[in-house]
Amino acid sequence: MLIDPHQLNQNLERLEEIERASLRLVVQALYDYRDMAQKIFRAENDQVADIGEDVTREALDRLGMSRIDQRLFGKMDYKRACYLFHPDYAVKQALFVDSKAEDVRGRSTATLQISQISMTVRQMRSRVAVEEPGRLPLVVELHGSTYLTTTIFVKYNYRDVQGMRDLVDITVAALPNGMLQQRYNPTDLDTIWLAGRNAPSLKEEFRVRLSFARLQTKASWRVQRIPMPPGEVSWAG
């Protein structure tokens, strides 16, 4: 029986359970594909952001998942309307996965656009409290159907070695749906965010950095690291 995503704001534990299962799916897909991902990063000369996008899409398509014939929109590399099945329920889901790639020295954060977030970003910037509503809906409504918004970010951490990009590891993080606002970012001082790399003076679009450490403090399972072979994944949390 399908549950109504709108009602998950009354059952936050179930919402966390759905996001955890979704994260496991993405982590497994990338773990299975990590050897190929490492080879692609070494061989390709494209922009690293484009390489990361291709790797994520190929890994998820290779694993496969349930599909609903519905097109999703948004600034995400991978968008899929699908079913998530659990022994006790099922839900229609709008799964959004975005890819980042950066020198390993920047592995502690991921820079996100406000259009990729369903939470309200609450933080301090230059000693001023900021409250910026995310532009992704909590629940996507299309043609009479409702889909739970689930956002996952993949960060490819590499280093340059003699002109070659050596993939060190992959960070995969499940960003909480905005229904979980009070658990993860209730105030500007209790936050999972760091100031983004945008210049308001230049009228650049608002961006923010997700702190993996701060998110892990809230829920350790929400941030997973995939080492390169022969390392094994040890599920955090």
PDB file of N, CA, C and O in Angstrom, residues 144-215:
ATOM      1  N   GLY A 144      -1.271  14.774 -10.629  1.00  0.00           N
ATOM      2  CA  GLY A 144      -2.138  14.100  -9.671  1.00  0.00           C
ATOM      3  C   GLY A 144      -1.436  13.106  -8.762  1.00  0.00           C
ATOM      4  O   GLY A 144      -2.091  12.468  -7.927  1.00  0.00           O
ATOM      5  N   SER A 145      -0.123  12.957  -8.887  1.00  0.00           N
ATOM      6  CA  SER A 145       0.633  12.043  -8.035  1.00  0.00           C
ATOM      7  C   SER A 145       1.626  12.825  -7.180  1.00  0.00           C
ATOM      8  O   SER A 145       2.077  13.904  -7.566  1.00  0.00           O
ATOM      9  N   THR A 146       1.967  12.256  -6.029  1.00  0.00           N
ATOM     10  CA  THR A 146       2.904  12.901  -5.117  1.00  0.00           C
ATOM     11  C   THR A 146       4.141  12.026  -4.947  1.00  0.00           C
ATOM     12  O   THR A 146       4.042  10.800  -4.842  1.00  0.00           O
ATOM     13  N   TYR A 147       5.306  12.686  -4.910  1.00  0.00           N
ATOM     14  CA  TYR A 147       6.583  11.993  -4.816  1.00  0.00           C
ATOM     15  C   TYR A 147       7.415  12.624  -3.707  1.00  0.00           C
ATOM     16  O   TYR A 147       7.617  13.848  -3.698  1.00  0.00           O
ATOM     17  N   LEU A 148       7.904  11.801  -2.797  1.00  0.00           N
ATOM     18  CA  LEU A 148       8.748  12.299  -1.715  1.00  0.00           C
ATOM     19  C   LEU A 148      10.097  12.752  -2.272  1.00  0.00           C
ATOM     20  O   LEU A 148      10.784  11.989  -2.944  1.00  0.00           O
ATOM     21  N   THR A 149      10.487  13.977  -1.985  1.00  0.00           N
ATOM     22  CA  THR A 149      11.782  14.491  -2.427  1.00  0.00           C
ATOM     23  C   THR A 149      12.906  13.898  -1.571  1.00  0.00           C
ATOM     24  O   THR A 149      12.898  14.021  -0.349  1.00  0.00           O
ATOM     25  N   THR A 150      13.860  13.256  -2.245  1.00  0.00           N
ATOM     26  CA  THR A 150      15.028  12.688  -1.574  1.00  0.00           C
ATOM     27  C   THR A 150      16.269  13.174  -2.310  1.00  0.00           C
ATOM     28  O   THR A 150      16.387  12.973  -3.523  1.00  0.00           O
ATOM     29  N   THR A 151      17.192  13.818  -1.594  1.00  0.00           N
ATOM     30  CA  THR A 151      18.380  14.383  -2.235  1.00  0.00           C
ATOM     31  C   THR A 151      19.642  13.768  -1.647  1.00  0.00           C
ATOM     32  O   THR A 151      19.823  13.739  -0.427  1.00  0.00           O
ATOM     33  N   ILE A 152      20.499  13.307  -2.546  1.00  0.00           N
ATOM     34  CA  ILE A 152      21.764  12.676  -2.157  1.00  0.00           C
ATOM     35  C   ILE A 152      22.886  13.318  -2.966  1.00  0.00           C
ATOM     36  O   ILE A 152      22.734  13.566  -4.166  1.00  0.00           O
ATOM     37  N   PHE A 153      23.993  13.589  -2.298  1.00  0.00           N
ATOM     38  CA  PHE A 153      25.128  14.232  -2.955  1.00  0.00           C
ATOM     39  C   PHE A 153      26.340  13.312  -2.920  1.00  0.00           C
ATOM     40  O   PHE A 153      26.643  12.694  -1.892  1.00  0.00           O
ATOM     41  N   VAL A 154      26.997  13.229  -4.073  1.00  0.00           N
ATOM     42  CA  VAL A 154      28.178  12.388  -4.235  1.00  0.00           C
ATOM     43  C   VAL A 154      29.382  13.297  -4.466  1.00  0.00           C
ATOM     44  O   VAL A 154      29.359  14.151  -5.358  1.00  0.00           O
ATOM     45  N   LYS A 155      30.416  13.126  -3.676  1.00  0.00           N
ATOM     46  CA  LYS A 155      31.619  13.967  -3.779  1.00  0.00           C
ATOM     47  C   LYS A 155      32.817  13.082  -4.127  1.00  0.00           C
ATOM     48  O   LYS A 155      33.202  12.206  -3.357  1.00  0.00           O
ATOM     49  N   TYR A 156      33.386  13.326  -5.305  1.00  0.00           N
ATOM     50  CA  TYR A 156      34.558  12.586  -5.753  1.00  0.00           C
ATOM     51  C   TYR A 156      35.807  13.354  -5.320  1.00  0.00           C
ATOM     52  O   TYR A 156      36.038  14.488  -5.750  1.00  0.00           O
ATOM     53  N   ASN A 157      36.601  12.743  -4.466  1.00  0.00           N
ATOM     54  CA  ASN A 157      37.798  13.368  -3.913  1.00  0.00           C
ATOM     55  C   ASN A 157      39.033  12.803  -4.624  1.00  0.00           C
ATOM     56  O   ASN A 157      39.305  11.604  -4.534  1.00  0.00           O
ATOM     57  N   TYR A 158      39.754  13.664  -5.325  1.00  0.00           N
ATOM     58  CA  TYR A 158      40.892  13.187  -6.109  1.00  0.00           C
ATOM     59  C   TYR A 158      42.120  14.054  -5.829  1.00  0.00           C
ATOM     60  O   TYR A 158      42.027  15.131  -5.230  1.00  0.00           O
ATOM     61  N   ARG A 159      43.263  13.559  -6.253  1.00  0.00           N
ATOM     62  CA  ARG A 159      44.493  14.367  -6.220  1.00  0.00           C
ATOM     63  C   ARG A 159      45.176  14.257  -7.571  1.00  0.00           C
ATOM     64  O   ARG A 159      45.071  13.236  -8.259  1.00  0.00           O
ATOM     65  N   ASP A 160      45.861  15.332  -7.938  1.00  0.00           N
ATOM     66  CA  ASP A 160      46.623  15.341  -9.182  1.00  0.00           C
ATOM     67  C   ASP A 160      47.982  14.695  -8.946  1.00  0.00           C
ATOM     68  O   ASP A 160      48.748  15.130  -8.071  1.00  0.00           O
ATOM     69  N   VAL A 161      48.270  13.676  -9.721  1.00  0.00           N
ATOM     70  CA  VAL A 161      49.545  12.965  -9.628  1.00  0.00           C
ATOM     71  C   VAL A 161      50.166  12.912 -11.021  1.00  0.00           C
ATOM     72  O   VAL A 161      49.680  12.183 -11.897  1.00  0.00           O
ATOM     73  N   GLN A 162      51.180  13.725 -11.235  1.00  0.00           N
ATOM     74  CA  GLN A 162      51.882  13.760 -12.516  1.00  0.00           C
ATOM     75  C   GLN A 162      50.916  13.943 -13.695  1.00  0.00           C
ATOM     76  O   GLN A 162      50.948  13.197 -14.677  1.00  0.00           O
ATOM     77  N   GLY A 163      50.041  14.927 -13.533  1.00  0.00           N
ATOM     78  CA  GLY A 163      49.097  15.247 -14.593  1.00  0.00           C
ATOM     79  C   GLY A 163      47.929  14.296 -14.711  1.00  0.00           C
ATOM     80  O   GLY A 163      47.126  14.405 -15.648  1.00  0.00           O
ATOM     81  N   MET A 164      47.796  13.380 -13.770  1.00  0.00           N
ATOM     82  CA  MET A 164      46.707  12.405 -13.788  1.00  0.00           C
ATOM     83  C   MET A 164      45.857  12.576 -12.540  1.00  0.00           C
ATOM     84  O   MET A 164      46.378  12.826 -11.447  1.00  0.00           O
ATOM     85  N   ARG A 165      44.556  12.468 -12.695  1.00  0.00           N
ATOM     86  CA  ARG A 165      43.648  12.585 -11.550  1.00  0.00           C
ATOM     87  C   ARG A 165      43.493  11.220 -10.883  1.00  0.00           C
ATOM     88  O   ARG A 165      42.927  10.297 -11.464  1.00  0.00           O
ATOM     89  N   ASP A 166      43.986  11.128  -9.665  1.00  0.00           N
ATOM     90  CA  ASP A 166      43.908   9.877  -8.918  1.00  0.00           C
ATOM     91  C   ASP A 166      42.748   9.976  -7.925  1.00  0.00           C
ATOM     92  O   ASP A 166      42.779  10.780  -7.000  1.00  0.00           O
ATOM     93  N   LEU A 167      41.714   9.174  -8.134  1.00  0.00           N
ATOM     94  CA  LEU A 167      40.540   9.193  -7.262  1.00  0.00           C
ATOM     95  C   LEU A 167      40.896   8.548  -5.931  1.00  0.00           C
ATOM     96  O   LEU A 167      41.269   7.370  -5.871  1.00  0.00           O
ATOM     97  N   VAL A 168      40.801   9.314  -4.852  1.00  0.00           N
ATOM     98  CA  VAL A 168      41.199   8.851  -3.525  1.00  0.00           C
ATOM     99  C   VAL A 168      40.057   8.110  -2.845  1.00  0.00           C
ATOM    100  O   VAL A 168      40.219   7.000  -2.327  1.00  0.00           O
ATOM    101  N   ASP A 169      38.888   8.726  -2.807  1.00  0.00           N
ATOM    102  CA  ASP A 169      37.703   8.090  -2.243  1.00  0.00           C
ATOM    103  C   ASP A 169      36.472   8.875  -2.680  1.00  0.00           C
ATOM    104  O   ASP A 169      36.570   9.893  -3.379  1.00  0.00           O
ATOM    105  N   ILE A 170      35.318   8.382  -2.302  1.00  0.00           N
ATOM    106  CA  ILE A 170      34.039   8.997  -2.670  1.00  0.00           C
ATOM    107  C   ILE A 170      33.227   9.202  -1.398  1.00  0.00           C
ATOM    108  O   ILE A 170      33.071   8.284  -0.594  1.00  0.00           O
ATOM    109  N   THR A 171      32.736  10.411  -1.201  1.00  0.00           N
ATOM    110  CA  THR A 171      31.845  10.713  -0.079  1.00  0.00           C
ATOM    111  C   THR A 171      30.412  10.756  -0.599  1.00  0.00           C
ATOM    112  O   THR A 171      30.143  11.394  -1.618  1.00  0.00           O
ATOM    113  N   VAL A 172      29.513  10.090   0.097  1.00  0.00           N
ATOM    114  CA  VAL A 172      28.103  10.084  -0.286  1.00  0.00           C
ATOM    115  C   VAL A 172      27.293  10.552   0.923  1.00  0.00           C
ATOM    116  O   VAL A 172      27.424   9.990   2.017  1.00  0.00           O
ATOM    117  N   ALA A 173      26.494  11.591   0.733  1.00  0.00           N
ATOM    118  CA  ALA A 173      25.749  12.186   1.849  1.00  0.00           C
ATOM    119  C   ALA A 173      24.273  12.320   1.514  1.00  0.00           C
ATOM    120  O   ALA A 173      23.920  12.748   0.414  1.00  0.00           O
ATOM    121  N   ALA A 174      23.433  11.951   2.460  1.00  0.00           N
ATOM    122  CA  ALA A 174      21.982  12.093   2.325  1.00  0.00           C
ATOM    123  C   ALA A 174      21.556  13.379   3.027  1.00  0.00           C
ATOM    124  O   ALA A 174      21.636  13.482   4.259  1.00  0.00           O
ATOM    125  N   LEU A 175      21.112  14.356   2.249  1.00  0.00           N
ATOM    126  CA  LEU A 175      20.661  15.617   2.833  1.00  0.00           C
ATOM    127  C   LEU A 175      19.236  15.443   3.348  1.00  0.00           C
ATOM    128  O   LEU A 175      18.376  14.928   2.635  1.00  0.00           O
ATOM    129  N   PRO A 176      18.950  15.864   4.567  1.00  0.00           N
ATOM    130  CA  PRO A 176      17.603  15.679   5.107  1.00  0.00           C
ATOM    131  C   PRO A 176      16.547  16.436   4.302  1.00  0.00           C
ATOM    132  O   PRO A 176      16.771  17.569   3.854  1.00  0.00           O
ATOM    133  N   ASN A 177      15.401  15.809   4.146  1.00  0.00           N
ATOM    134  CA  ASN A 177      14.235  16.491   3.599  1.00  0.00           C
ATOM    135  C   ASN A 177      13.840  17.623   4.549  1.00  0.00           C
ATOM    136  O   ASN A 177      14.040  17.540   5.765  1.00  0.00           O
ATOM    137  N   GLY A 178      13.248  18.674   4.011  1.00  0.00           N
ATOM    138  CA  GLY A 178      12.883  19.832   4.816  1.00  0.00           C
ATOM    139  C   GLY A 178      11.930  19.550   5.956  1.00  0.00           C
ATOM    140  O   GLY A 178      11.840  20.336   6.909  1.00  0.00           O
ATOM    141  N   MET A 179      11.210  18.414   5.901  1.00  0.00           N
ATOM    142  CA  MET A 179      10.349  18.047   7.033  1.00  0.00           C
ATOM    143  C   MET A 179      11.171  17.788   8.291  1.00  0.00           C
ATOM    144  O   MET A 179      10.645  17.830   9.407  1.00  0.00           O
ATOM    145  N   LEU A 180      12.468  17.530   8.106  1.00  0.00           N
ATOM    146  CA  LEU A 180      13.354  17.235   9.230  1.00  0.00           C
ATOM    147  C   LEU A 180      14.106  18.480   9.708  1.00  0.00           C
ATOM    148  O   LEU A 180      15.108  18.380  10.416  1.00  0.00           O
ATOM    149  N   GLN A 181      13.632  19.637   9.318  1.00  0.00           N
ATOM    150  CA  GLN A 181      14.295  20.905   9.635  1.00  0.00           C
ATOM    151  C   GLN A 181      14.661  21.027  11.111  1.00  0.00           C
ATOM    152  O   GLN A 181      15.784  21.378  11.468  1.00  0.00           O
ATOM    153  N   GLN A 182      13.727  20.749  11.996  1.00  0.00           N
ATOM    154  CA  GLN A 182      13.958  20.957  13.429  1.00  0.00           C
ATOM    155  C   GLN A 182      14.982  19.994  14.003  1.00  0.00           C
ATOM    156  O   GLN A 182      15.575  20.268  15.041  1.00  0.00           O
ATOM    157  N   ARG A 183      15.199  18.888  13.337  1.00  0.00           N
ATOM    158  CA  ARG A 183      16.201  17.940  13.813  1.00  0.00           C
ATOM    159  C   ARG A 183      17.611  18.336  13.381  1.00  0.00           C
ATOM    160  O   ARG A 183      18.578  18.074  14.101  1.00  0.00           O
ATOM    161  N   TYR A 184      17.725  18.917  12.199  1.00  0.00           N
ATOM    162  CA  TYR A 184      19.041  19.098  11.617  1.00  0.00           C
ATOM    163  C   TYR A 184      19.500  20.561  11.516  1.00  0.00           C
ATOM    164  O   TYR A 184      20.693  20.819  11.458  1.00  0.00           O
ATOM    165  N   ASN A 185      18.572  21.493  11.479  1.00  0.00           N
ATOM    166  CA  ASN A 185      18.965  22.901  11.353  1.00  0.00           C
ATOM    167  C   ASN A 185      17.870  23.794  11.935  1.00  0.00           C
ATOM    168  O   ASN A 185      17.273  24.602  11.234  1.00  0.00           O
ATOM    169  N   PRO A 186      17.622  23.679  13.239  1.00  0.00           N
ATOM    170  CA  PRO A 186      16.523  24.437  13.843  1.00  0.00           C
ATOM    171  C   PRO A 186      16.790  25.937  13.942  1.00  0.00           C
ATOM    172  O   PRO A 186      15.855  26.731  13.884  1.00  0.00           O
ATOM    173  N   THR A 187      18.065  26.333  14.098  1.00  0.00           N
ATOM    174  CA  THR A 187      18.396  27.749  14.260  1.00  0.00           C
ATOM    175  C   THR A 187      19.660  28.072  13.472  1.00  0.00           C
ATOM    176  O   THR A 187      20.359  27.184  12.982  1.00  0.00           O
ATOM    177  N   ASP A 188      19.973  29.357  13.404  1.00  0.00           N
ATOM    178  CA  ASP A 188      21.179  29.778  12.692  1.00  0.00           C
ATOM    179  C   ASP A 188      22.449  29.360  13.414  1.00  0.00           C
ATOM    180  O   ASP A 188      23.530  29.318  12.819  1.00  0.00           O
ATOM    181  N   LEU A 189      22.365  29.044  14.699  1.00  0.00           N
ATOM    182  CA  LEU A 189      23.525  28.602  15.463  1.00  0.00           C
ATOM    183  C   LEU A 189      23.619  27.082  15.550  1.00  0.00           C
ATOM    184  O   LEU A 189      24.700  26.533  15.792  1.00  0.00           O
ATOM    185  N   ASP A 190      22.512  26.410  15.375  1.00  0.00           N
ATOM    186  CA  ASP A 190      22.469  24.947  15.368  1.00  0.00           C
ATOM    187  C   ASP A 190      22.276  24.523  13.922  1.00  0.00           C
ATOM    188  O   ASP A 190      21.156  24.373  13.437  1.00  0.00           O
ATOM    189  N   THR A 191      23.385  24.341  13.213  1.00  0.00           N
ATOM    190  CA  THR A 191      23.319  24.246  11.764  1.00  0.00           C
ATOM    191  C   THR A 191      24.267  23.190  11.213  1.00  0.00           C
ATOM    192  O   THR A 191      25.230  22.785  11.881  1.00  0.00           O
ATOM    193  N   ILE A 192      23.999  22.740  10.001  1.00  0.00           N
ATOM    194  CA  ILE A 192      24.882  21.802   9.299  1.00  0.00           C
ATOM    195  C   ILE A 192      25.615  22.506   8.163  1.00  0.00           C
ATOM    196  O   ILE A 192      26.320  21.876   7.382  1.00  0.00           O
ATOM    197  N   TRP A 193      25.481  23.845   8.099  1.00  0.00           N
ATOM    198  CA  TRP A 193      25.976  24.606   6.956  1.00  0.00           C
ATOM    199  C   TRP A 193      27.187  25.466   7.298  1.00  0.00           C
ATOM    200  O   TRP A 193      27.340  25.930   8.431  1.00  0.00           O
ATOM    201  N   LEU A 194      27.994  25.723   6.263  1.00  0.00           N
ATOM    202  CA  LEU A 194      29.051  26.722   6.306  1.00  0.00           C
ATOM    203  C   LEU A 194      28.781  27.727   5.190  1.00  0.00           C
ATOM    204  O   LEU A 194      28.030  27.435   4.254  1.00  0.00           O
ATOM    205  N   ALA A 195      29.396  28.894   5.295  1.00  0.00           N
ATOM    206  CA  ALA A 195      29.168  29.919   4.267  1.00  0.00           C
ATOM    207  C   ALA A 195      29.560  29.395   2.893  1.00  0.00           C
ATOM    208  O   ALA A 195      30.564  28.698   2.729  1.00  0.00           O
ATOM    209  N   GLY A 196      28.751  29.723   1.908  1.00  0.00           N
ATOM    210  CA  GLY A 196      28.990  29.253   0.548  1.00  0.00           C
ATOM    211  C   GLY A 196      29.984  30.105  -0.197  1.00  0.00           C
ATOM    212  O   GLY A 196      30.447  31.134   0.294  1.00  0.00           O
ATOM    213  N   ARG A 197      30.300  29.661  -1.410  1.00  0.00           N
ATOM    214  CA  ARG A 197      31.294  30.362  -2.227  1.00  0.00           C
ATOM    215  C   ARG A 197      30.598  31.259  -3.245  1.00  0.00           C
ATOM    216  O   ARG A 197      30.771  31.113  -4.444  1.00  0.00           O
ATOM    217  N   ASN A 198      29.778  32.145  -2.752  1.00  0.00           N
ATOM    218  CA  ASN A 198      29.131  33.115  -3.635  1.00  0.00           C
ATOM    219  C   ASN A 198      29.406  34.526  -3.100  1.00  0.00           C
ATOM    220  O   ASN A 198      29.570  34.714  -1.894  1.00  0.00           O
ATOM    221  N   ALA A 199      29.446  35.467  -4.010  1.00  0.00           N
ATOM    222  CA  ALA A 199      29.724  36.854  -3.628  1.00  0.00           C
ATOM    223  C   ALA A 199      28.452  37.682  -3.787  1.00  0.00           C
ATOM    224  O   ALA A 199      28.066  38.015  -4.909  1.00  0.00           O
ATOM    225  N   PRO A 200      27.776  38.020  -2.686  1.00  0.00           N
ATOM    226  CA  PRO A 200      26.566  38.845  -2.787  1.00  0.00           C
ATOM    227  C   PRO A 200      26.814  40.170  -3.497  1.00  0.00           C
ATOM    228  O   PRO A 200      25.936  40.680  -4.195  1.00  0.00           O
ATOM    229  N   SER A 201      28.024  40.719  -3.332  1.00  0.00           N
ATOM    230  CA  SER A 201      28.332  42.010  -3.977  1.00  0.00           C
ATOM    231  C   SER A 201      28.312  41.901  -5.492  1.00  0.00           C
ATOM    232  O   SER A 201      28.098  42.895  -6.189  1.00  0.00           O
ATOM    233  N   LEU A 202      28.538  40.695  -6.011  1.00  0.00           N
ATOM    234  CA  LEU A 202      28.508  40.467  -7.456  1.00  0.00           C
ATOM    235  C   LEU A 202      27.167  39.907  -7.915  1.00  0.00           C
ATOM    236  O   LEU A 202      27.002  39.507  -9.061  1.00  0.00           O
ATOM    237  N   LYS A 203      26.207  39.862  -6.976  1.00  0.00           N
ATOM    238  CA  LYS A 203      24.855  39.366  -7.246  1.00  0.00           C
ATOM    239  C   LYS A 203      24.856  37.915  -7.723  1.00  0.00           C
ATOM    240  O   LYS A 203      24.040  37.509  -8.548  1.00  0.00           O
ATOM    241  N   GLU A 204      25.808  37.128  -7.174  1.00  0.00           N
ATOM    242  CA  GLU A 204      25.838  35.700  -7.486  1.00  0.00           C
ATOM    243  C   GLU A 204      24.737  34.978  -6.729  1.00  0.00           C
ATOM    244  O   GLU A 204      24.366  35.354  -5.623  1.00  0.00           O
ATOM    245  N   GLU A 205      24.213  33.927  -7.326  1.00  0.00           N
ATOM    246  CA  GLU A 205      23.144  33.157  -6.701  1.00  0.00           C
ATOM    247  C   GLU A 205      23.633  32.565  -5.385  1.00  0.00           C
ATOM    248  O   GLU A 205      24.782  32.142  -5.264  1.00  0.00           O
ATOM    249  N   PHE A 206      22.745  32.534  -4.415  1.00  0.00           N
ATOM    250  CA  PHE A 206      23.073  32.024  -3.081  1.00  0.00           C
ATOM    251  C   PHE A 206      23.539  30.573  -3.168  1.00  0.00           C
ATOM    252  O   PHE A 206      22.900  29.727  -3.778  1.00  0.00           O
ATOM    253  N   ARG A 207      24.673  30.307  -2.561  1.00  0.00           N
ATOM    254  CA  ARG A 207      25.182  28.955  -2.422  1.00  0.00           C
ATOM    255  C   ARG A 207      25.618  28.737  -0.982  1.00  0.00           C
ATOM    256  O   ARG A 207      25.870  29.684  -0.242  1.00  0.00           O
ATOM    257  N   VAL A 208      25.720  27.479  -0.624  1.00  0.00           N
ATOM    258  CA  VAL A 208      26.046  27.142   0.754  1.00  0.00           C
ATOM    259  C   VAL A 208      26.885  25.875   0.750  1.00  0.00           C
ATOM    260  O   VAL A 208      26.801  25.069  -0.183  1.00  0.00           O
ATOM    261  N   ARG A 209      27.717  25.722   1.784  1.00  0.00           N
ATOM    262  CA  ARG A 209      28.523  24.515   1.887  1.00  0.00           C
ATOM    263  C   ARG A 209      27.965  23.605   2.969  1.00  0.00           C
ATOM    264  O   ARG A 209      27.761  24.031   4.112  1.00  0.00           O
ATOM    265  N   LEU A 210      27.713  22.372   2.584  1.00  0.00           N
ATOM    266  CA  LEU A 210      27.295  21.357   3.536  1.00  0.00           C
ATOM    267  C   LEU A 210      28.536  20.835   4.257  1.00  0.00           C
ATOM    268  O   LEU A 210      29.483  20.376   3.625  1.00  0.00           O
ATOM    269  N   SER A 211      28.530  20.916   5.580  1.00  0.00           N
ATOM    270  CA  SER A 211      29.624  20.394   6.385  1.00  0.00           C
ATOM    271  C   SER A 211      29.354  18.926   6.691  1.00  0.00           C
ATOM    272  O   SER A 211      28.401  18.599   7.398  1.00  0.00           O
ATOM    273  N   PHE A 212      30.174  18.047   6.163  1.00  0.00           N
ATOM    274  CA  PHE A 212      29.974  16.626   6.413  1.00  0.00           C
ATOM    275  C   PHE A 212      30.128  16.300   7.895  1.00  0.00           C
ATOM    276  O   PHE A 212      29.390  15.474   8.442  1.00  0.00           O
ATOM    277  N   ALA A 213      31.059  16.946   8.562  1.00  0.00           N
ATOM    278  CA  ALA A 213      31.281  16.683   9.984  1.00  0.00           C
ATOM    279  C   ALA A 213      30.059  17.083  10.815  1.00  0.00           C
ATOM    280  O   ALA A 213      29.634  16.355  11.717  1.00  0.00           O
ATOM    281  N   ARG A 214      29.488  18.234  10.493  1.00  0.00           N
ATOM    282  CA  ARG A 214      28.307  18.680  11.247  1.00  0.00           C
ATOM    283  C   ARG A 214      27.113  17.766  10.988  1.00  0.00           C
ATOM    284  O   ARG A 214      26.333  17.476  11.906  1.00  0.00           O
ATOM    285  N   LEU A 215      26.965  17.320   9.752  1.00  0.00           N
ATOM    286  CA  LEU A 215      25.866  16.399   9.442  1.00  0.00           C
ATOM    287  C   LEU A 215      26.073  15.066  10.157  1.00  0.00           C
ATOM    288  O   LEU A 215      25.118  14.483  10.686  1.00  0.00           O
TER     289      LEU A 215
END
